PDB file of C-alpha atoms in Angstrom:
ATOM      1  CA  UNK A   1       4.973 -24.573   9.673  1.00 38.00           C
ATOM      2  CA  UNK A   2       8.301 -26.137   9.403  1.00 38.00           C
ATOM      3  CA  UNK A   3      11.025 -22.856   8.889  1.00 40.00           C
ATOM      4  CA  UNK A   4      12.598 -23.801   5.793  1.00 41.00           C
ATOM      5  CA  UNK A   5      16.139 -23.920   4.484  1.00 40.00           C
ATOM      6  CA  UNK A   6      17.421 -20.462   3.544  1.00 35.00           C
ATOM      7  CA  UNK A   7      20.253 -22.191   1.330  1.00 37.00           C
ATOM      8  CA  UNK A   8      23.583 -22.881   1.559  1.00 36.00           C
ATOM      9  CA  UNK A   9      25.044 -19.973  -0.306  1.00 38.00           C
ATOM     10  CA  UNK A  10      29.049 -19.369  -0.114  1.00 37.00           C
ATOM     11  CA  UNK A  11      29.947 -16.594   2.068  1.00 35.00           C
ATOM     12  CA  UNK A  12      29.403 -13.186   0.526  1.00 39.00           C
ATOM     13  CA  UNK A  13      31.421  -9.754   1.168  1.00 46.00           C
ATOM     14  CA  UNK A  14      29.660  -6.801   2.832  1.00 80.00           C
ATOM     15  CA  UNK A  15      25.866  -7.234   3.783  1.00 91.00           C
ATOM     16  CA  UNK A  16      25.390 -10.736   2.838  1.00 88.00           C
ATOM     17  CA  UNK A  17      28.478 -11.582   5.073  1.00 89.00           C
ATOM     18  CA  UNK A  18      27.830 -10.011   8.011  1.00 90.00           C
ATOM     19  CA  UNK A  19      23.928 -10.113   8.097  1.00 95.00           C
ATOM     20  CA  UNK A  20      20.859  -7.078   7.300  1.00 97.00           C
ATOM     21  CA  UNK A  21      19.356  -5.443  10.645  1.00 98.00           C
ATOM     22  CA  UNK A  22      15.575  -4.200  10.074  1.00 98.00           C
ATOM     23  CA  UNK A  23      14.090  -2.280  12.467  1.00 98.00           C
ATOM     24  CA  UNK A  24       9.834  -3.022  12.510  1.00 97.00           C
ATOM     25  CA  UNK A  25       7.877  -6.422  12.835  1.00 96.00           C
ATOM     26  CA  UNK A  26       4.897  -5.422  10.317  1.00 94.00           C
ATOM     27  CA  UNK A  27       4.275  -5.867   6.844  1.00 93.00           C
ATOM     28  CA  UNK A  28       7.376  -4.968   4.569  1.00 95.00           C
ATOM     29  CA  UNK A  29       9.854  -5.674   7.155  1.00 97.00           C
ATOM     30  CA  UNK A  30       8.493  -9.530   7.537  1.00 97.00           C
ATOM     31  CA  UNK A  31       8.513  -9.420   3.304  1.00 97.00           C
ATOM     32  CA  UNK A  32      12.508  -8.306   3.268  1.00 98.00           C
ATOM     33  CA  UNK A  33      12.764 -10.201   6.128  1.00 98.00           C
ATOM     34  CA  UNK A  34      11.465 -13.758   4.586  1.00 98.00           C
ATOM     35  CA  UNK A  35      13.119 -12.733   1.706  1.00 97.00           C
ATOM     36  CA  UNK A  36      16.606 -12.225   2.880  1.00 97.00           C
ATOM     37  CA  UNK A  37      16.863 -15.169   4.833  1.00 97.00           C
ATOM     38  CA  UNK A  38      15.347 -16.846   1.848  1.00 96.00           C
ATOM     39  CA  UNK A  39      18.798 -16.163   0.354  1.00 96.00           C
ATOM     40  CA  UNK A  40      21.000 -17.848   3.062  1.00 95.00           C
ATOM     41  CA  UNK A  41      21.484 -13.905   4.276  1.00 96.00           C
ATOM     42  CA  UNK A  42      21.928 -13.642   8.338  1.00 96.00           C
ATOM     43  CA  UNK A  43      18.451 -11.565   9.702  1.00 97.00           C
ATOM     44  CA  UNK A  44      17.963  -9.821  13.028  1.00 97.00           C
ATOM     45  CA  UNK A  45      14.681  -7.806  13.398  1.00 98.00           C
ATOM     46  CA  UNK A  46      14.626  -4.921  16.169  1.00 97.00           C
ATOM     47  CA  UNK A  47      11.076  -4.230  17.173  1.00 95.00           C
ATOM     48  CA  UNK A  48       8.497  -2.940  19.534  1.00 93.00           C
ATOM     49  CA  UNK A  49       5.523  -4.745  18.980  1.00 93.00           C
ATOM     50  CA  UNK A  50       5.315  -8.037  21.571  1.00 94.00           C
ATOM     51  CA  UNK A  51       3.204 -10.430  19.205  1.00 94.00           C
ATOM     52  CA  UNK A  52       4.879 -10.318  16.274  1.00 94.00           C
ATOM     53  CA  UNK A  53       8.483 -10.482  18.207  1.00 95.00           C
ATOM     54  CA  UNK A  54       6.947 -13.451  20.200  1.00 96.00           C
ATOM     55  CA  UNK A  55       5.794 -15.218  16.587  1.00 96.00           C
ATOM     56  CA  UNK A  56       8.609 -14.642  14.962  1.00 97.00           C
ATOM     57  CA  UNK A  57      10.882 -15.501  17.863  1.00 95.00           C
ATOM     58  CA  UNK A  58       9.334 -19.205  17.815  1.00 95.00           C
ATOM     59  CA  UNK A  59       7.623 -19.719  14.284  1.00 95.00           C
ATOM     60  CA  UNK A  60      10.187 -17.823  12.223  1.00 96.00           C
ATOM     61  CA  UNK A  61       9.409 -15.416   9.134  1.00 97.00           C
ATOM     62  CA  UNK A  62       6.243 -16.711   7.382  1.00 97.00           C
ATOM     63  CA  UNK A  63       6.014 -15.818   3.801  1.00 96.00           C
ATOM     64  CA  UNK A  64       2.338 -16.778   2.275  1.00 93.00           C
ATOM     65  CA  UNK A  65       2.063 -17.505  -1.834  1.00 85.00           C
ATOM     66  CA  UNK A  66      -0.661 -16.746  -3.713  1.00 76.00           C
ATOM     67  CA  UNK A  67      -1.924 -20.887  -3.408  1.00 79.00           C
ATOM     68  CA  UNK A  68      -1.997 -20.485   0.791  1.00 81.00           C
ATOM     69  CA  UNK A  69       1.624 -22.803   0.820  1.00 86.00           C
ATOM     70  CA  UNK A  70       3.796 -21.067   3.254  1.00 89.00           C
ATOM     71  CA  UNK A  71       7.433 -21.177   4.040  1.00 94.00           C
ATOM     72  CA  UNK A  72       8.948 -19.848   7.264  1.00 96.00           C
ATOM     73  CA  UNK A  73      12.487 -18.991   7.687  1.00 97.00           C
ATOM     74  CA  UNK A  74      14.212 -18.322  10.901  1.00 96.00           C
ATOM     75  CA  UNK A  75      15.011 -14.958  11.903  1.00 97.00           C
ATOM     76  CA  UNK A  76      16.755 -13.637  15.717  1.00 97.00           C
ATOM     77  CA  UNK A  77      14.467 -10.712  17.091  1.00 97.00           C
ATOM     78  CA  UNK A  78      15.015  -8.583  19.799  1.00 96.00           C
ATOM     79  CA  UNK A  79      13.552  -5.094  21.732  1.00 95.00           C
ATOM     80  CA  UNK A  80      17.320  -4.538  22.693  1.00 96.00           C
ATOM     81  CA  UNK A  81      18.928  -2.427  20.645  1.00 95.00           C
ATOM     82  CA  UNK A  82      22.345  -3.030  22.231  1.00 94.00           C
ATOM     83  CA  UNK A  83      22.231  -6.450  20.988  1.00 95.00           C
ATOM     84  CA  UNK A  84      22.378  -5.961  17.641  1.00 95.00           C
ATOM     85  CA  UNK A  85      25.667  -4.211  17.699  1.00 92.00           C
ATOM     86  CA  UNK A  86      27.834  -3.331  15.831  1.00 92.00           C
ATOM     87  CA  UNK A  87      25.417  -3.484  13.117  1.00 95.00           C
ATOM     88  CA  UNK A  88      27.187  -1.941   9.599  1.00 94.00           C
ATOM     89  CA  UNK A  89      24.040  -2.360   7.759  1.00 96.00           C
ATOM     90  CA  UNK A  90      20.375  -1.669   8.056  1.00 97.00           C
ATOM     91  CA  UNK A  91      16.707  -1.509   6.657  1.00 98.00           C
ATOM     92  CA  UNK A  92      14.459   1.102   8.613  1.00 98.00           C
ATOM     93  CA  UNK A  93      10.685  -0.537   7.555  1.00 98.00           C
ATOM     94  CA  UNK A  94       8.746   0.945  10.738  1.00 97.00           C
ATOM     95  CA  UNK A  95       5.730   3.379   9.977  1.00 94.00           C
ATOM     96  CA  UNK A  96       6.943   7.088   9.135  1.00 94.00           C
ATOM     97  CA  UNK A  97       5.444   8.078  12.953  1.00 94.00           C
ATOM     98  CA  UNK A  98       7.983   5.495  14.867  1.00 96.00           C
ATOM     99  CA  UNK A  99      10.933   7.469  12.931  1.00 97.00           C
ATOM    100  CA  UNK A 100      12.632   9.353  15.620  1.00 96.00           C
ATOM    101  CA  UNK A 101      11.755   6.215  17.971  1.00 96.00           C
ATOM    102  CA  UNK A 102      13.754   4.057  15.435  1.00 97.00           C
ATOM    103  CA  UNK A 103      16.896   6.554  14.977  1.00 97.00           C
ATOM    104  CA  UNK A 104      17.145   6.442  18.976  1.00 97.00           C
ATOM    105  CA  UNK A 105      17.429   2.878  18.703  1.00 96.00           C
ATOM    106  CA  UNK A 106      20.260   3.227  15.731  1.00 97.00           C
ATOM    107  CA  UNK A 107      22.291   5.876  17.212  1.00 95.00           C
ATOM    108  CA  UNK A 108      22.882   2.454  19.784  1.00 92.00           C
ATOM    109  CA  UNK A 109      23.782  -0.168  17.427  1.00 96.00           C
ATOM    110  CA  UNK A 110      24.623   0.747  14.007  1.00 96.00           C
ATOM    111  CA  UNK A 111      28.249   1.183  13.680  1.00 95.00           C
ATOM    112  CA  UNK A 112      30.744   4.417  12.689  1.00 95.00           C
ATOM    113  CA  UNK A 113      30.757   3.164   9.819  1.00 94.00           C
ATOM    114  CA  UNK A 114      27.580   1.677   9.044  1.00 95.00           C
ATOM    115  CA  UNK A 115      24.503   3.032   6.472  1.00 96.00           C
ATOM    116  CA  UNK A 116      20.885   2.898   7.526  1.00 97.00           C
ATOM    117  CA  UNK A 117      18.930   2.890   4.295  1.00 97.00           C
ATOM    118  CA  UNK A 118      15.296   4.056   4.836  1.00 97.00           C
ATOM    119  CA  UNK A 119      12.334   2.575   2.438  1.00 96.00           C
ATOM    120  CA  UNK A 120       9.817   3.997   4.404  1.00 95.00           C
ATOM    121  CA  UNK A 121       6.466   5.965   2.847  1.00 93.00           C
ATOM    122  CA  UNK A 122       5.437   9.485   3.225  1.00 93.00           C
ATOM    123  CA  UNK A 123       8.050  12.566   4.189  1.00 94.00           C
ATOM    124  CA  UNK A 124      10.409  13.607   6.946  1.00 93.00           C
ATOM    125  CA  UNK A 125      12.098   9.785   7.404  1.00 95.00           C
ATOM    126  CA  UNK A 126      15.638  10.456   6.222  1.00 95.00           C
ATOM    127  CA  UNK A 127      15.993  13.743   8.157  1.00 95.00           C
ATOM    128  CA  UNK A 128      14.325  12.823  11.305  1.00 96.00           C
ATOM    129  CA  UNK A 129      17.416   9.129  10.872  1.00 98.00           C
ATOM    130  CA  UNK A 130      19.789  12.105  10.139  1.00 97.00           C
ATOM    131  CA  UNK A 131      19.391  14.638  13.102  1.00 97.00           C
ATOM    132  CA  UNK A 132      20.471  11.495  15.362  1.00 97.00           C
ATOM    133  CA  UNK A 133      22.844   9.409  12.866  1.00 97.00           C
ATOM    134  CA  UNK A 134      24.268  11.982  10.611  1.00 97.00           C
ATOM    135  CA  UNK A 135      23.790  12.459   7.139  1.00 95.00           C
ATOM    136  CA  UNK A 136      26.586  10.182   6.542  1.00 95.00           C
ATOM    137  CA  UNK A 137      24.698   6.765   7.574  1.00 96.00           C
ATOM    138  CA  UNK A 138      21.821   7.725   6.314  1.00 97.00           C
ATOM    139  CA  UNK A 139      20.764   6.851   2.859  1.00 96.00           C
ATOM    140  CA  UNK A 140      17.216   7.387   1.050  1.00 95.00           C
ATOM    141  CA  UNK A 141      15.366   4.398  -1.718  1.00 94.00           C
ATOM    142  CA  UNK A 142      12.306   4.616  -2.597  1.00 92.00           C
ATOM    143  CA  UNK A 143      10.219   0.748  -2.818  1.00 92.00           C
ATOM    144  CA  UNK A 144       7.381  -0.370  -5.222  1.00 86.00           C
ATOM    145  CA  UNK A 145       6.815  -3.197  -3.538  1.00 89.00           C
ATOM    146  CA  UNK A 146       3.548  -3.988  -1.494  1.00 85.00           C
ATOM    147  CA  UNK A 147       3.035  -6.751   1.168  1.00 89.00           C
ATOM    148  CA  UNK A 148      -0.320  -7.132   3.435  1.00 89.00           C
ATOM    149  CA  UNK A 149       0.099  -9.025   6.746  1.00 91.00           C
ATOM    150  CA  UNK A 150      -1.919 -11.723   7.487  1.00 92.00           C
ATOM    151  CA  UNK A 151      -0.429 -11.870  10.899  1.00 93.00           C
ATOM    152  CA  UNK A 152       2.136 -11.633  13.369  1.00 95.00           C
ATOM    153  CA  UNK A 153       5.108 -12.431  11.577  1.00 96.00           C
ATOM    154  CA  UNK A 154       2.851 -13.670   8.626  1.00 96.00           C
ATOM    155  CA  UNK A 155       3.299 -12.124   4.847  1.00 96.00           C
ATOM    156  CA  UNK A 156       1.716 -11.826   1.646  1.00 92.00           C
ATOM    157  CA  UNK A 157       3.441 -10.528  -1.680  1.00 90.00           C
ATOM    158  CA  UNK A 158       0.997  -8.075  -2.971  1.00 83.00           C
ATOM    159  CA  UNK A 159       3.390  -6.998  -5.433  1.00 79.00           C
ATOM    160  CA  UNK A 160       6.132  -6.579  -6.959  1.00 84.00           C
ATOM    161  CA  UNK A 161       7.704  -3.768  -7.523  1.00 85.00           C
ATOM    162  CA  UNK A 162      11.324  -1.913  -8.022  1.00 90.00           C
ATOM    163  CA  UNK A 163      13.299  -1.034  -5.570  1.00 94.00           C
ATOM    164  CA  UNK A 164      15.287   2.490  -6.222  1.00 92.00           C
ATOM    165  CA  UNK A 165      18.519   3.608  -4.066  1.00 93.00           C
ATOM    166  CA  UNK A 166      19.774   7.164  -4.105  1.00 91.00           C
ATOM    167  CA  UNK A 167      23.913   7.380  -4.606  1.00 90.00           C
ATOM    168  CA  UNK A 168      25.103   6.908  -1.277  1.00 92.00           C
ATOM    169  CA  UNK A 169      28.724   5.121  -1.239  1.00 91.00           C
ATOM    170  CA  UNK A 170      28.007   2.872   1.570  1.00 94.00           C
ATOM    171  CA  UNK A 171      25.310   1.210  -0.095  1.00 94.00           C
ATOM    172  CA  UNK A 172      26.766  -1.272  -2.761  1.00 93.00           C
ATOM    173  CA  UNK A 173      26.040  -4.049  -0.317  1.00 93.00           C
ATOM    174  CA  UNK A 174      23.147  -3.602   0.662  1.00 96.00           C
ATOM    175  CA  UNK A 175      22.362  -3.251  -2.475  1.00 95.00           C
ATOM    176  CA  UNK A 176      24.068  -6.434  -3.600  1.00 95.00           C
ATOM    177  CA  UNK A 177      22.172  -8.057  -0.076  1.00 96.00           C
ATOM    178  CA  UNK A 178      18.863  -7.200  -1.599  1.00 97.00           C
ATOM    179  CA  UNK A 179      19.491  -8.644  -5.201  1.00 96.00           C
ATOM    180  CA  UNK A 180      20.363 -11.916  -4.133  1.00 96.00           C
ATOM    181  CA  UNK A 181      16.504 -11.650  -2.003  1.00 96.00           C
ATOM    182  CA  UNK A 182      15.473 -11.351  -5.657  1.00 95.00           C
ATOM    183  CA  UNK A 183      14.676  -8.145  -5.604  1.00 96.00           C
ATOM    184  CA  UNK A 184      14.751  -5.944  -8.924  1.00 96.00           C
ATOM    185  CA  UNK A 185      17.684  -2.556  -7.309  1.00 96.00           C
ATOM    186  CA  UNK A 186      17.897   0.232  -9.808  1.00 93.00           C
ATOM    187  CA  UNK A 187      19.950   3.318  -8.545  1.00 90.00           C
ATOM    188  CA  UNK A 188      18.756   6.670  -8.365  1.00 86.00           C
ATOM    189  CA  UNK A 189      20.648  10.088  -9.324  1.00 84.00           C
ATOM    190  CA  UNK A 190      17.762  11.868  -7.847  1.00 87.00           C
ATOM    191  CA  UNK A 191      16.057   9.844  -5.019  1.00 81.00           C
ATOM    192  CA  UNK A 192      13.812  13.094  -4.176  1.00 86.00           C
ATOM    193  CA  UNK A 193      12.454  13.263  -7.739  1.00 91.00           C
ATOM    194  CA  UNK A 194      11.622   9.430  -6.556  1.00 86.00           C
ATOM    195  CA  UNK A 195      10.487  10.495  -3.205  1.00 91.00           C
ATOM    196  CA  UNK A 196       8.106  12.318  -4.398  1.00 95.00           C
ATOM    197  CA  UNK A 197       6.822  10.609  -7.521  1.00 93.00           C
ATOM    198  CA  UNK A 198       5.843   7.710  -4.914  1.00 93.00           C
ATOM    199  CA  UNK A 199       4.380  10.196  -2.008  1.00 96.00           C
ATOM    200  CA  UNK A 200       2.058  11.321  -5.049  1.00 97.00           C
ATOM    201  CA  UNK A 201       0.995   8.165  -5.522  1.00 95.00           C
ATOM    202  CA  UNK A 202       0.154   7.196  -2.253  1.00 96.00           C
ATOM    203  CA  UNK A 203      -1.448  10.025  -1.446  1.00 98.00           C
ATOM    204  CA  UNK A 204      -3.881   9.311  -4.199  1.00 98.00           C
ATOM    205  CA  UNK A 205      -4.785   5.027  -3.479  1.00 97.00           C
ATOM    206  CA  UNK A 206      -3.789   5.253   0.318  1.00 97.00           C
ATOM    207  CA  UNK A 207      -6.585   6.946   2.098  1.00 98.00           C
ATOM    208  CA  UNK A 208      -8.602   6.209  -0.438  1.00 98.00           C
ATOM    209  CA  UNK A 209      -8.620   2.416   0.303  1.00 98.00           C
ATOM    210  CA  UNK A 210      -8.578   3.538   3.814  1.00 98.00           C
ATOM    211  CA  UNK A 211     -11.472   5.328   4.112  1.00 98.00           C
ATOM    212  CA  UNK A 212     -13.533   3.107   1.242  1.00 98.00           C
ATOM    213  CA  UNK A 213     -12.096  -0.018   2.864  1.00 97.00           C
ATOM    214  CA  UNK A 214     -10.943  -1.830  -0.904  1.00 97.00           C
ATOM    215  CA  UNK A 215      -8.399  -2.601  -2.481  1.00 95.00           C
ATOM    216  CA  UNK A 216      -5.866  -1.295  -4.487  1.00 94.00           C
ATOM    217  CA  UNK A 217      -7.810  -2.578  -7.686  1.00 95.00           C
ATOM    218  CA  UNK A 218     -11.234  -1.311  -6.735  1.00 97.00           C
ATOM    219  CA  UNK A 219     -10.628   2.268  -7.292  1.00 98.00           C
ATOM    220  CA  UNK A 220      -9.952   1.646 -10.571  1.00 97.00           C
ATOM    221  CA  UNK A 221     -12.910  -0.527 -11.223  1.00 97.00           C
ATOM    222  CA  UNK A 222     -15.626   1.924  -9.214  1.00 97.00           C
ATOM    223  CA  UNK A 223     -15.890   5.362 -11.849  1.00 98.00           C
ATOM    224  CA  UNK A 224     -16.417   7.604  -8.624  1.00 98.00           C
ATOM    225  CA  UNK A 225     -13.569   6.062  -7.098  1.00 98.00           C
ATOM    226  CA  UNK A 226     -11.699   6.733 -10.436  1.00 98.00           C
ATOM    227  CA  UNK A 227     -11.784  10.456 -10.169  1.00 98.00           C
ATOM    228  CA  UNK A 228     -10.934  11.069  -6.735  1.00 98.00           C
ATOM    229  CA  UNK A 229      -7.670   9.149  -7.997  1.00 98.00           C
ATOM    230  CA  UNK A 230      -7.406  10.712 -10.619  1.00 98.00           C
ATOM    231  CA  UNK A 231      -7.617  14.071  -9.313  1.00 98.00           C
ATOM    232  CA  UNK A 232      -5.655  13.048  -5.677  1.00 98.00           C
ATOM    233  CA  UNK A 233      -2.640  13.067  -8.380  1.00 98.00           C
ATOM    234  CA  UNK A 234      -2.833  15.823 -10.172  1.00 98.00           C
ATOM    235  CA  UNK A 235      -3.338  17.408  -6.879  1.00 98.00           C
ATOM    236  CA  UNK A 236      -0.198  16.222  -5.582  1.00 98.00           C
ATOM    237  CA  UNK A 237       2.133  16.588  -9.190  1.00 98.00           C
ATOM    238  CA  UNK A 238       0.697  19.644  -8.982  1.00 98.00           C
ATOM    239  CA  UNK A 239       2.453  20.913  -5.281  1.00 98.00           C
ATOM    240  CA  UNK A 240       5.163  18.843  -6.588  1.00 97.00           C
ATOM    241  CA  UNK A 241       5.583  20.813  -9.215  1.00 96.00           C
ATOM    242  CA  UNK A 242       5.524  23.905  -7.581  1.00 97.00           C
ATOM    243  CA  UNK A 243       8.285  22.776  -5.357  1.00 95.00           C
ATOM    244  CA  UNK A 244      10.570  22.266  -8.465  1.00 95.00           C
ATOM    245  CA  UNK A 245      10.108  18.200  -8.204  1.00 94.00           C
ATOM    246  CA  UNK A 246      10.802  16.209 -11.928  1.00 93.00           C
ATOM    247  CA  UNK A 247       8.120  13.569 -10.759  1.00 93.00           C
ATOM    248  CA  UNK A 248       9.815  10.599 -12.526  1.00 90.00           C
ATOM    249  CA  UNK A 249       6.933   9.992 -14.802  1.00 92.00           C
ATOM    250  CA  UNK A 250       5.035  12.860 -17.266  1.00 95.00           C
ATOM    251  CA  UNK A 251       1.518  11.956 -16.222  1.00 97.00           C
ATOM    252  CA  UNK A 252       0.379  10.879 -12.621  1.00 97.00           C
ATOM    253  CA  UNK A 253      -2.777   9.576 -13.034  1.00 98.00           C
ATOM    254  CA  UNK A 254      -1.534   7.017 -15.575  1.00 97.00           C
ATOM    255  CA  UNK A 255       1.144   6.147 -13.304  1.00 95.00           C
ATOM    256  CA  UNK A 256      -1.432   6.151 -10.652  1.00 96.00           C
ATOM    257  CA  UNK A 257      -3.674   3.040 -12.449  1.00 97.00           C
ATOM    258  CA  UNK A 258      -0.817   1.408 -12.997  1.00 93.00           C
ATOM    259  CA  UNK A 259      -0.247   1.076  -9.845  1.00 90.00           C
ATOM    260  CA  UNK A 260      -3.310   0.176  -8.749  1.00 93.00           C
ATOM    261  CA  UNK A 261      -3.526  -2.354 -11.030  1.00 91.00           C
ATOM    262  CA  UNK A 262      -0.442  -4.278 -10.923  1.00 86.00           C
ATOM    263  CA  UNK A 263      -1.073  -3.765  -6.899  1.00 86.00           C
ATOM    264  CA  UNK A 264      -4.587  -4.473  -7.557  1.00 89.00           C
ATOM    265  CA  UNK A 265      -5.151  -7.063  -4.863  1.00 86.00           C
ATOM    266  CA  UNK A 266      -2.916  -5.595  -2.245  1.00 86.00           C
ATOM    267  CA  UNK A 267      -4.977  -3.691   0.844  1.00 90.00           C
ATOM    268  CA  UNK A 268      -3.408  -0.443   1.419  1.00 93.00           C
ATOM    269  CA  UNK A 269      -0.610  -0.294   4.497  1.00 91.00           C
ATOM    270  CA  UNK A 270      -3.175   2.627   6.180  1.00 95.00           C
ATOM    271  CA  UNK A 271      -6.300   0.247   5.134  1.00 96.00           C
ATOM    272  CA  UNK A 272      -4.179  -1.975   6.634  1.00 91.00           C
ATOM    273  CA  UNK A 273      -3.625   0.176   9.867  1.00 93.00           C
ATOM    274  CA  UNK A 274      -7.099   1.389  10.117  1.00 95.00           C
ATOM    275  CA  UNK A 275      -8.587  -2.131  10.032  1.00 93.00           C
ATOM    276  CA  UNK A 276      -6.831  -3.228  13.247  1.00 89.00           C
ATOM    277  CA  UNK A 277      -6.692   0.829  15.011  1.00 91.00           C
ATOM    278  CA  UNK A 278      -3.613   1.266  14.591  1.00 90.00           C
ATOM    279  CA  UNK A 279      -2.381   5.082  13.768  1.00 93.00           C
ATOM    280  CA  UNK A 280      -1.858   5.978  10.099  1.00 95.00           C
ATOM    281  CA  UNK A 281       1.222   7.643   8.261  1.00 96.00           C
ATOM    282  CA  UNK A 282      -1.910  10.133   7.264  1.00 97.00           C
ATOM    283  CA  UNK A 283       0.495  12.859   8.477  1.00 96.00           C
ATOM    284  CA  UNK A 284       3.682  11.838   6.925  1.00 96.00           C
ATOM    285  CA  UNK A 285       1.390  11.765   3.206  1.00 97.00           C
ATOM    286  CA  UNK A 286      -1.278  14.097   2.879  1.00 98.00           C
ATOM    287  CA  UNK A 287      -0.275  15.844   5.347  1.00 97.00           C
ATOM    288  CA  UNK A 288       3.150  16.576   4.477  1.00 97.00           C
ATOM    289  CA  UNK A 289       1.379  17.674   0.805  1.00 98.00           C
ATOM    290  CA  UNK A 290      -0.603  19.848   2.471  1.00 98.00           C
ATOM    291  CA  UNK A 291       2.136  22.065   3.833  1.00 97.00           C
ATOM    292  CA  UNK A 292       4.470  21.788   1.032  1.00 97.00           C
ATOM    293  CA  UNK A 293       1.500  22.849  -1.163  1.00 98.00           C
ATOM    294  CA  UNK A 294       1.227  26.060   1.183  1.00 98.00           C
ATOM    295  CA  UNK A 295       4.785  26.899   1.207  1.00 97.00           C
ATOM    296  CA  UNK A 296       4.161  27.717  -1.894  1.00 97.00           C
ATOM    297  CA  UNK A 297       0.512  29.259  -2.539  1.00 98.00           C
ATOM    298  CA  UNK A 298      -0.940  25.586  -4.501  1.00 98.00           C
ATOM    299  CA  UNK A 299      -4.011  25.090  -2.794  1.00 97.00           C
ATOM    300  CA  UNK A 300      -5.036  21.244  -1.821  1.00 98.00           C
ATOM    301  CA  UNK A 301      -8.572  21.188  -0.992  1.00 98.00           C
ATOM    302  CA  UNK A 302      -9.522  17.313  -1.325  1.00 98.00           C
ATOM    303  CA  UNK A 303      -6.194  16.245  -0.079  1.00 98.00           C
ATOM    304  CA  UNK A 304      -6.800  18.407   3.200  1.00 98.00           C
ATOM    305  CA  UNK A 305      -9.872  16.599   3.332  1.00 98.00           C
ATOM    306  CA  UNK A 306      -8.446  12.918   3.085  1.00 98.00           C
ATOM    307  CA  UNK A 307      -6.313  14.161   5.929  1.00 98.00           C
ATOM    308  CA  UNK A 308      -8.706  15.194   8.476  1.00 97.00           C
ATOM    309  CA  UNK A 309     -11.026  12.569   7.252  1.00 97.00           C
ATOM    310  CA  UNK A 310      -8.560   9.173   7.698  1.00 97.00           C
ATOM    311  CA  UNK A 311      -7.723  11.176  11.057  1.00 95.00           C
ATOM    312  CA  UNK A 312     -10.894  11.225  12.242  1.00 95.00           C
ATOM    313  CA  UNK A 313     -11.315   6.877  11.475  1.00 93.00           C
ATOM    314  CA  UNK A 314      -9.322   6.553  14.714  1.00 85.00           C
ATOM    315  CA  UNK A 315     -10.266   8.555  18.017  1.00 78.00           C
ATOM    316  CA  UNK A 316      -6.300   8.876  18.669  1.00 71.00           C
ATOM    317  CA  UNK A 317      -6.116  10.678  15.496  1.00 70.00           C
ATOM    318  CA  UNK A 318      -9.082  12.603  14.632  1.00 61.00           C
TER     319      UNK A 318
END
């Protein structure tokens, strides 16, 4: 594939002018990198996956459309945080179990007036980043955009969605850059509610797809799977309510089924992890819900079963 021309946009203020640092080289990292680069924004990808970094360095990040056509966009690639200094705008798109490592990397390259935006799945990522970087340099966001990694450095959009950003005084430039890349970006006065809203969705869809080895849409097509999907969403929502979290939708079952339909062809990130024998985010998703339920006396037997079953799929986790 020949790298595509990322555009001749005039220099823009903030992140669009200075460029964006992306931590990660997986599906979401590649999708964001491709769309930002296509908008003429300089992208640096900081990662640790040798095959992914090699592919990105040699052929750029490749975005595959629904017809199977690919477009490649050049990105800067490194394993050394020192080569990213000083970064003012960073997107954290690594797996939740990699967040502490990402925080240590960012400590070595994020400028004092910079901001790191986490759009990760699961609970605890903002807190892990804040421990190392300080709360003033960490922003919380949630996205329902889906991506499927087809190979090292090669990604396909698996469902359009929204990026919801918490209020943070350093986010304006990053939000504009994301809009320039074609993402739908909204402000969220209560990002914790959105985080829990996505957590409920993930706790229903992700473990089931990983265990059944099916796409998101197949969960709706199979009556028993659909029943489990509904039960898991209700169970997780009950924990949120008991913790005083106002979910961003009135009915968790309607919400989770809507997401499953909209991303019907998507292979969830957890299914992708299990398929290649990689660690999953089950602890930060189902495990987090079980633990939050215990703190408020809400039983979560089905979520607990999903937690243990997914961990049992991989010897390293089980």
